[in-house]
Backbone as ProteinMPNN parsed JSONL, in Angstrom:
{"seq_chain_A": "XXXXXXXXXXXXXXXXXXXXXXXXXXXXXXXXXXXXXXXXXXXXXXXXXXXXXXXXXXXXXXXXXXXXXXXXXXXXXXXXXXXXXXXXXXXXXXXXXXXXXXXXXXXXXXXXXXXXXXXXXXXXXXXXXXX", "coords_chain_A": {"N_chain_A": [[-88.807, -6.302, -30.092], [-87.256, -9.77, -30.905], [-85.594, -10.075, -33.173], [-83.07, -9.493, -33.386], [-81.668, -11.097, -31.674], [-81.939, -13.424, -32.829], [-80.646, -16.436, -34.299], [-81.426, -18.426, -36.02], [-84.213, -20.226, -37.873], [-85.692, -22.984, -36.549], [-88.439, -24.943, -36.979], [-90.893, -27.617, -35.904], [-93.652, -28.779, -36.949], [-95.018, -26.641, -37.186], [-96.349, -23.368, -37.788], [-96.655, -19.953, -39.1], [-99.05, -17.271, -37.497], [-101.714, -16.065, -38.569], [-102.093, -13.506, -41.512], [-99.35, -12.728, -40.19], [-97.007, -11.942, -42.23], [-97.488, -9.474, -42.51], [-96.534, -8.469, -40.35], [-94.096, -8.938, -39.693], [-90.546, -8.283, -39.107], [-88.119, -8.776, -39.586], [-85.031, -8.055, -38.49], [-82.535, -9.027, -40.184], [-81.355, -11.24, -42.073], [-82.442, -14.729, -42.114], [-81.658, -18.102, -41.416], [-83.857, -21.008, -42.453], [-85.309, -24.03, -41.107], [-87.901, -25.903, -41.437], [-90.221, -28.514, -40.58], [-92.401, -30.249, -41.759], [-95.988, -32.702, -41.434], [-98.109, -33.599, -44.107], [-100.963, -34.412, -42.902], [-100.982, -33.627, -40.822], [-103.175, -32.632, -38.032], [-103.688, -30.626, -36.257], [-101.934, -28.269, -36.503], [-102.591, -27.497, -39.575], [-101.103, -28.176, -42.682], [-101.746, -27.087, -44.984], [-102.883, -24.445, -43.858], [-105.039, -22.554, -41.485], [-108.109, -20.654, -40.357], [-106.384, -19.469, -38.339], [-104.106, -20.014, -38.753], [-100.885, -19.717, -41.25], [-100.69, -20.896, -44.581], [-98.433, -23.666, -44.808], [-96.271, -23.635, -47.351], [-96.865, -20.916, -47.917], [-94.969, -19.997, -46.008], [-92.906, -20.472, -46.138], [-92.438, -19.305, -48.586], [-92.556, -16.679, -47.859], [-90.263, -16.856, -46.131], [-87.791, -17.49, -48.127], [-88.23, -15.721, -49.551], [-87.817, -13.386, -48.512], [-85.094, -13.883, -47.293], [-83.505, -13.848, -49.587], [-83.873, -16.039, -51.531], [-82.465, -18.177, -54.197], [-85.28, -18.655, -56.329], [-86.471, -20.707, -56.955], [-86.632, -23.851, -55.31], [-84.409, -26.944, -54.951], [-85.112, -29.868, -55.316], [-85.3, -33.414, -53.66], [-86.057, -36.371, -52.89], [-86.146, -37.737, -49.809], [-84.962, -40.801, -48.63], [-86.564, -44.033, -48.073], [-85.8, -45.536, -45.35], [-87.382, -46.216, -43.727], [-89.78, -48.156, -43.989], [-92.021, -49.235, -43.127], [-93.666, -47.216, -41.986], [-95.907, -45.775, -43.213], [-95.435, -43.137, -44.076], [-93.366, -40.568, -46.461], [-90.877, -38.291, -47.311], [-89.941, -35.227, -48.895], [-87.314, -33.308, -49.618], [-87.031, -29.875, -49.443], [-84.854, -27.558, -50.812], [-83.97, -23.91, -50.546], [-81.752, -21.901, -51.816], [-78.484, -19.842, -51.462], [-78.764, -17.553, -50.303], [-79.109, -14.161, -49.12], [-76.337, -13.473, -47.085], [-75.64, -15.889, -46.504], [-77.932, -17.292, -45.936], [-80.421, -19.771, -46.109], [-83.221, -21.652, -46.863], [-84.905, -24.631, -45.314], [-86.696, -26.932, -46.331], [-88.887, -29.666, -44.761], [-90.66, -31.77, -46.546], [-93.376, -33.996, -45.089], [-95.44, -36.291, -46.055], [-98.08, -37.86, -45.598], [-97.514, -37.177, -42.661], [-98.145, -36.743, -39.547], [-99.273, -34.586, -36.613], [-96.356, -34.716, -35.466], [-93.111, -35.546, -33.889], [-90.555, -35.775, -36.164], [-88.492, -39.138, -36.004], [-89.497, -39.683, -33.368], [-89.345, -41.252, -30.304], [-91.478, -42.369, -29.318], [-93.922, -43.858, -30.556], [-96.584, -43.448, -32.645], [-99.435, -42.885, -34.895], [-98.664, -41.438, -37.97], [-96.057, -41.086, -37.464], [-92.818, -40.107, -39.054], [-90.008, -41.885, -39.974], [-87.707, -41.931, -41.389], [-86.548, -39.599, -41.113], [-84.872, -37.593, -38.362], [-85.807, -35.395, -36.603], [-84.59, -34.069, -34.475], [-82.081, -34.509, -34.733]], "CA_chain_A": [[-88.517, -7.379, -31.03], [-85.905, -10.565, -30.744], [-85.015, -10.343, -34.138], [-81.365, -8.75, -33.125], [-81.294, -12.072, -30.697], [-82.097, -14.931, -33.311], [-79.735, -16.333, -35.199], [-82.238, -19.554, -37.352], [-85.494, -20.561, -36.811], [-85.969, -24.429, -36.582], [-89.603, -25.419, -36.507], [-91.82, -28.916, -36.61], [-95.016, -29.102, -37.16], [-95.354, -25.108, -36.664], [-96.6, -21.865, -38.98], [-96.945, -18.453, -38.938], [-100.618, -16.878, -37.125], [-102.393, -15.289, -39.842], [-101.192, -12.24, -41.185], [-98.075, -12.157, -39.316], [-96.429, -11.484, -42.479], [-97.544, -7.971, -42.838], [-96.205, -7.344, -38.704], [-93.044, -9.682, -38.924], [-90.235, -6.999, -39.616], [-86.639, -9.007, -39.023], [-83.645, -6.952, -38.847], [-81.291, -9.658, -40.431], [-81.491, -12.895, -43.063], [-82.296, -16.127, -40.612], [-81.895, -19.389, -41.917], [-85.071, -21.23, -41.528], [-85.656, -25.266, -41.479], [-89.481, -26.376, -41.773], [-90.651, -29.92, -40.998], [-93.954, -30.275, -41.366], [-96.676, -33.223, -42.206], [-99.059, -33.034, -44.591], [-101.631, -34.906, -42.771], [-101.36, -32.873, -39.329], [-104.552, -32.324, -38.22], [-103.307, -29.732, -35.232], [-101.576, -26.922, -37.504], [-102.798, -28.041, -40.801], [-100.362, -28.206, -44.126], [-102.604, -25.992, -45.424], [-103.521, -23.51, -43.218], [-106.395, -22.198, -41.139], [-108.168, -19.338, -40.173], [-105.29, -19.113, -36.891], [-102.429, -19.75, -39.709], [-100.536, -19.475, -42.476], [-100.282, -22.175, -44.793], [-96.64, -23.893, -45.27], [-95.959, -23.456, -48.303], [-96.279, -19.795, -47.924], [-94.439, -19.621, -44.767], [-91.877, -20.968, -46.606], [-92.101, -18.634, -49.371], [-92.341, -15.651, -46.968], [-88.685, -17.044, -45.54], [-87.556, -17.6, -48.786], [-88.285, -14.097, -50.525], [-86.948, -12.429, -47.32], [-83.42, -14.221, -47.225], [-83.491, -13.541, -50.908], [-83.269, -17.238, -51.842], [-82.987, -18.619, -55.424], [-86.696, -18.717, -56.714], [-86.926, -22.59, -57.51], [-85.89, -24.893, -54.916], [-83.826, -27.935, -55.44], [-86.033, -30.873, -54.402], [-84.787, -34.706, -53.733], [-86.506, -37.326, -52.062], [-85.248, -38.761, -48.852], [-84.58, -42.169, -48.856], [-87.356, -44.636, -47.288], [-85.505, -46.056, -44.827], [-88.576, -46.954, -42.469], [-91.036, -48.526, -44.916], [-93.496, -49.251, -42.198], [-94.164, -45.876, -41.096], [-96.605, -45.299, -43.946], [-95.42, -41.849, -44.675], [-92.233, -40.341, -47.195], [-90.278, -37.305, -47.223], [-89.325, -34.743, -49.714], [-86.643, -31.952, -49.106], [-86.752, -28.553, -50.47], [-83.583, -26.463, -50.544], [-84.244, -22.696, -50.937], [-80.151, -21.941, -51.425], [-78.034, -18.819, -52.186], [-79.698, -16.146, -49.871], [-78.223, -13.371, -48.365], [-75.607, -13.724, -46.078], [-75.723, -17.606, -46.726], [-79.144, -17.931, -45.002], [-81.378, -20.432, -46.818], [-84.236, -21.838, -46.354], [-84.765, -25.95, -45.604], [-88.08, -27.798, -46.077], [-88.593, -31.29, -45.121], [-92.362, -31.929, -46.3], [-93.473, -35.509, -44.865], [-96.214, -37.033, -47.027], [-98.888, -38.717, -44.51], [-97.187, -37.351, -41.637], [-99.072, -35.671, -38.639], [-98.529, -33.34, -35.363], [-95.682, -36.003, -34.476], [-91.876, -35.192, -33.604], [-89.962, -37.095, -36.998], [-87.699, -39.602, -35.231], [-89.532, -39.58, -31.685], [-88.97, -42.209, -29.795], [-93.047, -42.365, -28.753], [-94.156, -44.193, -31.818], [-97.457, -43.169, -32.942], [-99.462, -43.057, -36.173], [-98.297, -40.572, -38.855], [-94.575, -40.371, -36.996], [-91.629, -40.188, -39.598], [-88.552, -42.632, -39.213], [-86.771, -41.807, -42.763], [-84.972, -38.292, -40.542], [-84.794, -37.182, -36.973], [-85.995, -33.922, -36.011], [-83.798, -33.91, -33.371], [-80.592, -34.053, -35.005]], "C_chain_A": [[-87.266, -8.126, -30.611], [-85.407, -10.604, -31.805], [-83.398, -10.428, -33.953], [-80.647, -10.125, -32.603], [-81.544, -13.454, -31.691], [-81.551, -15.023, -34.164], [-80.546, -17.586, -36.318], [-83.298, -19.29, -36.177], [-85.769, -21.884, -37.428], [-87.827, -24.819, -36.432], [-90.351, -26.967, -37.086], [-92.779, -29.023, -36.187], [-95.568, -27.689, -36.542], [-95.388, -24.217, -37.645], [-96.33, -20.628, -38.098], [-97.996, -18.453, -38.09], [-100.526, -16.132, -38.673], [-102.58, -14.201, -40.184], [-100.079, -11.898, -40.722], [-96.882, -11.301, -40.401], [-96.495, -10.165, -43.094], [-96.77, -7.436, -41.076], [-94.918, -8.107, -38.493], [-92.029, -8.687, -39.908], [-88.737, -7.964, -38.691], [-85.697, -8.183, -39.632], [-82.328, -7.482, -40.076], [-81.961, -10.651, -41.172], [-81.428, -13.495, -42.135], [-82.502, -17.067, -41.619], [-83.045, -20.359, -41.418], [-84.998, -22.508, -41.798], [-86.768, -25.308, -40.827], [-89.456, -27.455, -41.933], [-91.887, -30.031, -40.497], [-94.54, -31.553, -42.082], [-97.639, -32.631, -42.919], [-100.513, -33.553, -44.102], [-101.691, -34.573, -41.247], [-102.471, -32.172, -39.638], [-104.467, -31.096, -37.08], [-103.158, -28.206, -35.757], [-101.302, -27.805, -38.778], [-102.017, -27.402, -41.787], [-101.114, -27.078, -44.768], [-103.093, -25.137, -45.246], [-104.949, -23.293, -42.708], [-107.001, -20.886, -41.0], [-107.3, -18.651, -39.167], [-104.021, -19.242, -38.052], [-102.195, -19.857, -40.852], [-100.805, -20.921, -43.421], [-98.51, -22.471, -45.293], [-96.284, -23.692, -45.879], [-96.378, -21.576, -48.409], [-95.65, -18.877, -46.938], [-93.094, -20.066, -45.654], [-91.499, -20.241, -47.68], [-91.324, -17.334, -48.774], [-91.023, -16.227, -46.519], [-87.685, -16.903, -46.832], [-86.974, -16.22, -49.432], [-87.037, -13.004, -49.744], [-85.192, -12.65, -47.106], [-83.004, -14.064, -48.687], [-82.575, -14.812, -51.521], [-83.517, -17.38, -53.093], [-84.652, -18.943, -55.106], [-86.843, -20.123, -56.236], [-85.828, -23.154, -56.28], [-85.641, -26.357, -55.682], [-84.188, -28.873, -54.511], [-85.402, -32.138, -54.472], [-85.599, -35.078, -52.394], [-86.003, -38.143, -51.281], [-85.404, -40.218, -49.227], [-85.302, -42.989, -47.622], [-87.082, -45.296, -46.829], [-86.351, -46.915, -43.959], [-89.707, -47.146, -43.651], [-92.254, -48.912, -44.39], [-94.532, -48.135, -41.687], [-95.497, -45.083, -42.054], [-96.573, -43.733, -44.075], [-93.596, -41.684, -45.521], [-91.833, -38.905, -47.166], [-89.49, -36.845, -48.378], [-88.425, -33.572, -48.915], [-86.629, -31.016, -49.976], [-85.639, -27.686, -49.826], [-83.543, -25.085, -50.956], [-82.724, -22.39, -50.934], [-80.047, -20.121, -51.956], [-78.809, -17.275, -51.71], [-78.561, -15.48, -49.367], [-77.291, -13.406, -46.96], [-75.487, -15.054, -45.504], [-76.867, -17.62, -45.89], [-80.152, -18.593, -45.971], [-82.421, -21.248, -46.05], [-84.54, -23.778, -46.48], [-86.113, -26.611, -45.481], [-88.487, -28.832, -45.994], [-90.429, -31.624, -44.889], [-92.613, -33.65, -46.26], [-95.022, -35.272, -45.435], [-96.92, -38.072, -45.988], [-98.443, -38.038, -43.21], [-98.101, -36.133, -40.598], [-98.214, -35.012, -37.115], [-97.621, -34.184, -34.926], [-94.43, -35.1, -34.534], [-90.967, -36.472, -34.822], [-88.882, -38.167, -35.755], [-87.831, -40.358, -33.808], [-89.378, -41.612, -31.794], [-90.433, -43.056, -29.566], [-93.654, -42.424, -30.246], [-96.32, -43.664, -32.098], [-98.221, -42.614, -34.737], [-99.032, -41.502, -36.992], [-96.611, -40.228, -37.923], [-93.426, -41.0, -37.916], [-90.668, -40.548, -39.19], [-87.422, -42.132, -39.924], [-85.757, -40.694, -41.879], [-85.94, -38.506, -38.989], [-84.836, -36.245, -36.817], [-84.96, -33.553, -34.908], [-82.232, -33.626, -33.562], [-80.526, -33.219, -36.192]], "O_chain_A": [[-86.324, -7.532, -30.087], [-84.411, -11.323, -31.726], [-82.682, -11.343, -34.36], [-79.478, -10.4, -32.873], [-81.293, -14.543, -31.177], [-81.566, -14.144, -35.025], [-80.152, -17.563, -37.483], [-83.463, -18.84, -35.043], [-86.042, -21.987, -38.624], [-88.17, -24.899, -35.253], [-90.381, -27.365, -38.25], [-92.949, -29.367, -35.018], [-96.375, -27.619, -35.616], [-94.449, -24.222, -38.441], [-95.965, -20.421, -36.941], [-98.216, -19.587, -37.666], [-99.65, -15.826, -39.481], [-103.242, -13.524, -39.398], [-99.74, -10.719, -40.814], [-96.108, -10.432, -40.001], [-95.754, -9.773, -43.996], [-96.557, -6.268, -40.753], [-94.462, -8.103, -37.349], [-92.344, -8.322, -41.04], [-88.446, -7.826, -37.503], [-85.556, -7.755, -40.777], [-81.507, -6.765, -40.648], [-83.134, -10.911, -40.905], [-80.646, -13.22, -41.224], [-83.322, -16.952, -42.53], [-83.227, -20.543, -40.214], [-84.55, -22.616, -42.94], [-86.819, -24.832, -39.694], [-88.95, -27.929, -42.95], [-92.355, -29.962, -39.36], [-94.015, -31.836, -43.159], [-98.084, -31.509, -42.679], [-101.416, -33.174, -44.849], [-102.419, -35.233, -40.504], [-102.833, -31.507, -40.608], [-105.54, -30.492, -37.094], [-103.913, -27.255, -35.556], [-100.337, -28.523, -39.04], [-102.108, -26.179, -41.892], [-100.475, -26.034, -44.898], [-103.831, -24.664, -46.11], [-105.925, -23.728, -43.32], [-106.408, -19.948, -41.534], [-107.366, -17.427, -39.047], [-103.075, -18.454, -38.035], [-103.105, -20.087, -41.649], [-101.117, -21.958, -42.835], [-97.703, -21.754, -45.886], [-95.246, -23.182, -45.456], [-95.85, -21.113, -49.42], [-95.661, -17.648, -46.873], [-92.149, -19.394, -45.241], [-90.306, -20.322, -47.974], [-90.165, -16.963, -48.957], [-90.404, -15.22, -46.861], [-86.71, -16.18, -46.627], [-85.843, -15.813, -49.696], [-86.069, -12.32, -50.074], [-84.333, -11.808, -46.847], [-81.791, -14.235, -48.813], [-81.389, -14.859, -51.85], [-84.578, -16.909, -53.503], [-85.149, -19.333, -54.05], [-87.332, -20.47, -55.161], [-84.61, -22.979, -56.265], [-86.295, -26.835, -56.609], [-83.857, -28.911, -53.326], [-84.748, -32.191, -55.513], [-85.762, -34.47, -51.336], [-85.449, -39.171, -51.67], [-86.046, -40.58, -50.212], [-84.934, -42.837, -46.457], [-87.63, -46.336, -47.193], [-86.087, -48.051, -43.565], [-90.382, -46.21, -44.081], [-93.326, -48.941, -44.994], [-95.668, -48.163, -41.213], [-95.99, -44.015, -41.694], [-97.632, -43.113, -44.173], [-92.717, -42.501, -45.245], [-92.819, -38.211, -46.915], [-88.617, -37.535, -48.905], [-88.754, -33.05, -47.849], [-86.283, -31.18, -51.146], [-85.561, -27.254, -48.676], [-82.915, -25.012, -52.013], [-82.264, -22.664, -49.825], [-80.885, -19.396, -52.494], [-79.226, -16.325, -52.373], [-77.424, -15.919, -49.193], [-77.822, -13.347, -45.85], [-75.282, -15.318, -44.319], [-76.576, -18.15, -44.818], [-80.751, -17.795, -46.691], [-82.424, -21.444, -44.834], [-84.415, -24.29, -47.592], [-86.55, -26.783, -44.342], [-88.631, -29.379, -47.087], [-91.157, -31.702, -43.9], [-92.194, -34.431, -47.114], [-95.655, -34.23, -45.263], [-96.285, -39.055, -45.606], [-99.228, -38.425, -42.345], [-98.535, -35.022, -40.903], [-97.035, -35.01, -36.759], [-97.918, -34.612, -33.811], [-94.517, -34.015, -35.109], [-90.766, -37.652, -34.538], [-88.656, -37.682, -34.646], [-87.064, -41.126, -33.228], [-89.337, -42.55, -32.59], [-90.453, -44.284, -29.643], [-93.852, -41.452, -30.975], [-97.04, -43.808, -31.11], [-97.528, -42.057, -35.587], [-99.192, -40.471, -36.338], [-96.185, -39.075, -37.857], [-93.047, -42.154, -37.717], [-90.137, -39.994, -38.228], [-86.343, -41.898, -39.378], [-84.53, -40.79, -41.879], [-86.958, -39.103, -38.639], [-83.711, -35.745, -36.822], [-84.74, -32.354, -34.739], [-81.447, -32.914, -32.935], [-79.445, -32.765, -36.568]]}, "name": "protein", "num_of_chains": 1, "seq": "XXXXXXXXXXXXXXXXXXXXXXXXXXXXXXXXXXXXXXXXXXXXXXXXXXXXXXXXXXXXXXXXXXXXXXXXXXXXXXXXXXXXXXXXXXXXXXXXXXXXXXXXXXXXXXXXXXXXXXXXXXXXXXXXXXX"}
């Protein structure tokens, strides 16, 4: 196991496999940020028979860093009004050993990189995956 070796786990437009959380066994609280669309058709918002779905990949991080229950949600700010998609953030706060959990669910958005440079349909302008 790398658990010992990871200090967060950043992912976009990425889940669990299915089941993993009966064989995923971290040593330590990791702070996790999650940006996912809901309109990726690659690793679907919702899960498949290969994965989890987000929203309980996000729980599963949640429970485990022993984050307040109820996140504290606010809606980014639609800076790119062309991009036909919007962004909410969920803040899982107050976990163990300050590790919380960050969710930035884009609304239309698909297997894209938010921010990229390589414009394509369903790609989020409102944030930057990158920074």
């Amino acid at each position: 196991m790398l658990s010992d070796r990871i200090a967060a786990i950043g992912s976009v437009t990425g889940s669990m496999t299915l089941g993993s959380f009966n064989t995923c066994n971290p040593t330590h609280q990791i702070p996790v940020l999650q940006i996912h669309g809901t309109s990726d058709a690659t690793v679907t918002y919702t899960g498949t028979i290969f994965s989890e779905p987000v929203s309980d990949v996000i729980d599963f991080w949640a429970n485990f860093n022993n984050c307040d229950a109820t996140a504290v949600t606010e809606n980014v700010p639609n800076t790119s009004t062309t991009d036909g998609t919007t962004v909410e953030k969920f803040t899982y706060s107050n976990g163990d050993n300050c590790a919380e959990v960050i969710h930035y669910k884009i609304a239309n958005g698909s297997h894209t990189w938010a921010g990229s440079a390589f414009a394509s349909p369903g790609t989020n302008y409102d944030i930057d995956a990158s920074k």
